[in-house]
Amino acid sequence: MTSPRPPFLRILAAAFLAQILLIAATAAYMLTYSNVIAPGQGEDHYLNHVRFAAPVISVVAGAAIFYALAFWLGRAAIEHRMASAFLFWLGFVALSTGLTVSVDGVRGWLDAAPIIIASHLVKLAGAYFGARATVGAHSIAS
């Protein structure tokens, strides 16, 4: 039996999971950077570096994370796979924007807007292709 609407709880969970995974990817990179690539630097050096590196990590890791989570969502709701992928992306954009504005303020968001927008578009593409990859797959929904 098919559901008349997308699985909103799964979509919300995917948006939060994507945010957590992106933060974890940035933390893993910074651990590697601070212990292997450039050990012994001052705290200011690492804080400046993470401000540069985090958006790049978000673009690179975001594509894979959004592909995988949209594929998972699509498998759970084959008939709503594209709507689920878009709503997942939209929920993430809202969550991410809220977090960015709360930490850096509106001015900080505006200063980083080009990379943020590019990152969100890459994630949208990842979500689209992840959902599209479920074509012909069997639903895992119970």
CSV table of C-alpha atoms in Angstrom, one decimal:
chain,number,residue,atom,x,y,z
A,1,MET,CA,0.0,0.0,0.0
A,2,THR,CA,1.3,3.4,-0.9
A,3,SER,CA,1.2,6.4,1.3
A,4,PRO,CA,-0.7,9.5,0.0
A,5,ARG,CA,2.1,11.8,1.1
A,6,PRO,CA,5.9,11.9,1.6
A,7,PRO,CA,7.3,10.5,4.9
A,8,PHE,CA,7.7,13.8,6.7
A,9,LEU,CA,9.3,12.3,9.9
A,10,ARG,CA,12.0,10.6,7.8
A,11,ILE,CA,12.6,13.8,5.8
A,12,LEU,CA,13.0,15.7,9.0
A,13,ALA,CA,15.3,13.1,10.4
A,14,ALA,CA,17.4,13.1,7.2
A,15,ALA,CA,17.8,16.9,7.4
A,16,PHE,CA,19.1,16.7,11.0
A,17,LEU,CA,21.3,13.7,10.1
A,18,ALA,CA,22.8,15.6,7.2
A,19,GLN,CA,23.7,18.5,9.4
A,20,ILE,CA,25.2,16.2,12.0
A,21,LEU,CA,27.2,14.3,9.3
A,22,LEU,CA,28.5,17.6,7.8
A,23,ILE,CA,29.6,18.8,11.3
A,24,ALA,CA,31.3,15.4,11.9
A,25,ALA,CA,33.1,15.6,8.5
A,26,THR,CA,34.4,19.1,9.4
A,27,ALA,CA,35.5,17.9,12.8
A,28,ALA,CA,37.3,14.9,11.4
A,29,TYR,CA,39.0,17.1,8.9
A,30,MET,CA,40.1,19.6,11.5
A,31,LEU,CA,41.4,16.8,13.8
A,32,THR,CA,43.5,15.5,10.9
A,33,TYR,CA,44.6,19.0,10.0
A,34,SER,CA,45.6,20.0,13.5
A,35,ASN,CA,47.3,16.7,14.4
A,36,VAL,CA,48.9,15.6,11.1
A,37,ILE,CA,49.0,18.3,8.5
A,38,ALA,CA,49.8,21.4,10.6
A,39,PRO,CA,50.4,20.4,14.2
A,40,GLY,CA,51.6,22.9,16.8
A,41,GLN,CA,49.9,26.0,15.5
A,42,GLY,CA,48.1,28.5,17.7
A,43,GLU,CA,44.3,28.3,18.3
A,44,ASP,CA,43.8,31.4,16.1
A,45,HIS,CA,45.4,29.6,13.2
A,46,TYR,CA,43.0,26.6,13.5
A,47,LEU,CA,39.9,28.9,14.0
A,48,ASN,CA,40.8,30.9,10.8
A,49,HIS,CA,41.4,27.7,8.9
A,50,VAL,CA,38.1,26.1,9.8
A,51,ARG,CA,36.3,29.2,8.6
A,52,PHE,CA,37.9,28.7,5.2
A,53,ALA,CA,37.7,24.9,5.2
A,54,ALA,CA,34.2,24.3,6.5
A,55,PRO,CA,32.4,25.6,3.4
A,56,VAL,CA,34.6,23.6,1.1
A,57,ILE,CA,34.0,20.4,3.2
A,58,SER,CA,30.3,21.2,3.0
A,59,VAL,CA,30.4,21.2,-0.8
A,60,VAL,CA,32.4,18.1,-1.2
A,61,ALA,CA,31.0,15.9,1.6
A,62,GLY,CA,27.5,17.4,1.1
A,63,ALA,CA,27.1,16.0,-2.3
A,64,ALA,CA,27.8,12.4,-1.1
A,65,ILE,CA,25.7,12.8,2.1
A,66,PHE,CA,22.7,14.2,0.2
A,67,TYR,CA,22.9,11.5,-2.5
A,68,ALA,CA,22.9,8.8,0.1
A,69,LEU,CA,20.2,10.2,2.3
A,70,ALA,CA,17.9,11.0,-0.7
A,71,PHE,CA,18.5,7.5,-2.0
A,72,TRP,CA,17.5,6.2,1.5
A,73,LEU,CA,14.4,8.4,1.5
A,74,GLY,CA,13.5,7.4,-2.1
A,75,ARG,CA,13.7,3.7,-1.1
A,76,ALA,CA,11.4,4.3,1.8
A,77,ALA,CA,8.8,6.2,-0.4
A,78,ILE,CA,9.3,5.2,-4.1
A,79,GLU,CA,6.2,7.1,-5.2
A,80,HIS,CA,7.3,10.3,-3.5
A,81,ARG,CA,11.0,10.1,-4.0
A,82,MET,CA,11.5,13.4,-5.8
A,83,ALA,CA,9.2,15.3,-3.4
A,84,SER,CA,10.9,13.7,-0.5
A,85,ALA,CA,14.4,14.7,-1.9
A,86,PHE,CA,13.3,18.3,-2.4
A,87,LEU,CA,11.6,18.6,1.0
A,88,PHE,CA,14.7,17.1,2.6
A,89,TRP,CA,16.9,19.6,0.9
A,90,LEU,CA,14.5,22.5,1.8
A,91,GLY,CA,14.4,21.4,5.4
A,92,PHE,CA,18.2,21.3,5.5
A,93,VAL,CA,18.5,24.7,4.0
A,94,ALA,CA,16.2,26.1,6.6
A,95,LEU,CA,18.1,24.4,9.4
A,96,SER,CA,21.5,25.4,8.1
A,97,THR,CA,20.5,29.0,7.5
A,98,GLY,CA,19.1,29.2,11.0
A,99,LEU,CA,22.3,27.8,12.5
A,100,THR,CA,24.5,30.0,10.4
A,101,VAL,CA,22.6,33.2,11.2
A,102,SER,CA,22.4,32.3,14.9
A,103,VAL,CA,26.2,31.8,15.0
A,104,ASP,CA,27.5,34.4,12.5
A,105,GLY,CA,24.6,36.8,12.3
A,106,VAL,CA,22.9,38.0,9.1
A,107,ARG,CA,26.0,39.9,8.1
A,108,GLY,CA,28.1,36.7,8.4
A,109,TRP,CA,25.6,34.8,6.2
A,110,LEU,CA,25.6,37.6,3.6
A,111,ASP,CA,29.4,37.6,3.6
A,112,ALA,CA,29.5,33.9,2.9
A,113,ALA,CA,26.4,33.8,0.6
A,114,PRO,CA,28.2,32.9,-2.6
A,115,ILE,CA,29.8,29.7,-1.2
A,116,ILE,CA,26.7,28.9,0.9
A,117,ILE,CA,24.4,29.2,-2.2
A,118,ALA,CA,26.9,27.1,-4.3
A,119,SER,CA,27.0,24.5,-1.5
A,120,HIS,CA,23.2,24.3,-1.3
A,121,LEU,CA,22.9,23.9,-5.1
A,122,VAL,CA,25.4,21.1,-5.0
A,123,LYS,CA,23.4,19.4,-2.2
A,124,LEU,CA,20.2,19.9,-4.2
A,125,ALA,CA,21.9,18.1,-7.1
A,126,GLY,CA,23.1,15.3,-4.8
A,127,ALA,CA,19.6,14.9,-3.5
A,128,TYR,CA,18.1,14.9,-7.0
A,129,PHE,CA,20.5,12.2,-8.3
A,130,GLY,CA,20.1,10.2,-5.1
A,131,ALA,CA,16.3,10.2,-5.5
A,132,ARG,CA,16.6,9.5,-9.2
A,133,ALA,CA,18.8,6.5,-8.5
A,134,THR,CA,15.9,4.8,-6.8
A,135,VAL,CA,14.1,4.4,-10.1
A,136,GLY,CA,13.4,0.7,-10.5
A,137,ALA,CA,14.3,0.0,-6.9
A,138,HIS,CA,11.9,-1.8,-4.6
A,139,SER,CA,10.5,0.1,-1.7
A,140,ILE,CA,11.9,-0.7,1.8
A,141,ALA,CA,8.9,0.8,3.5
A,142,SER,CA,7.0,-1.5,5.7
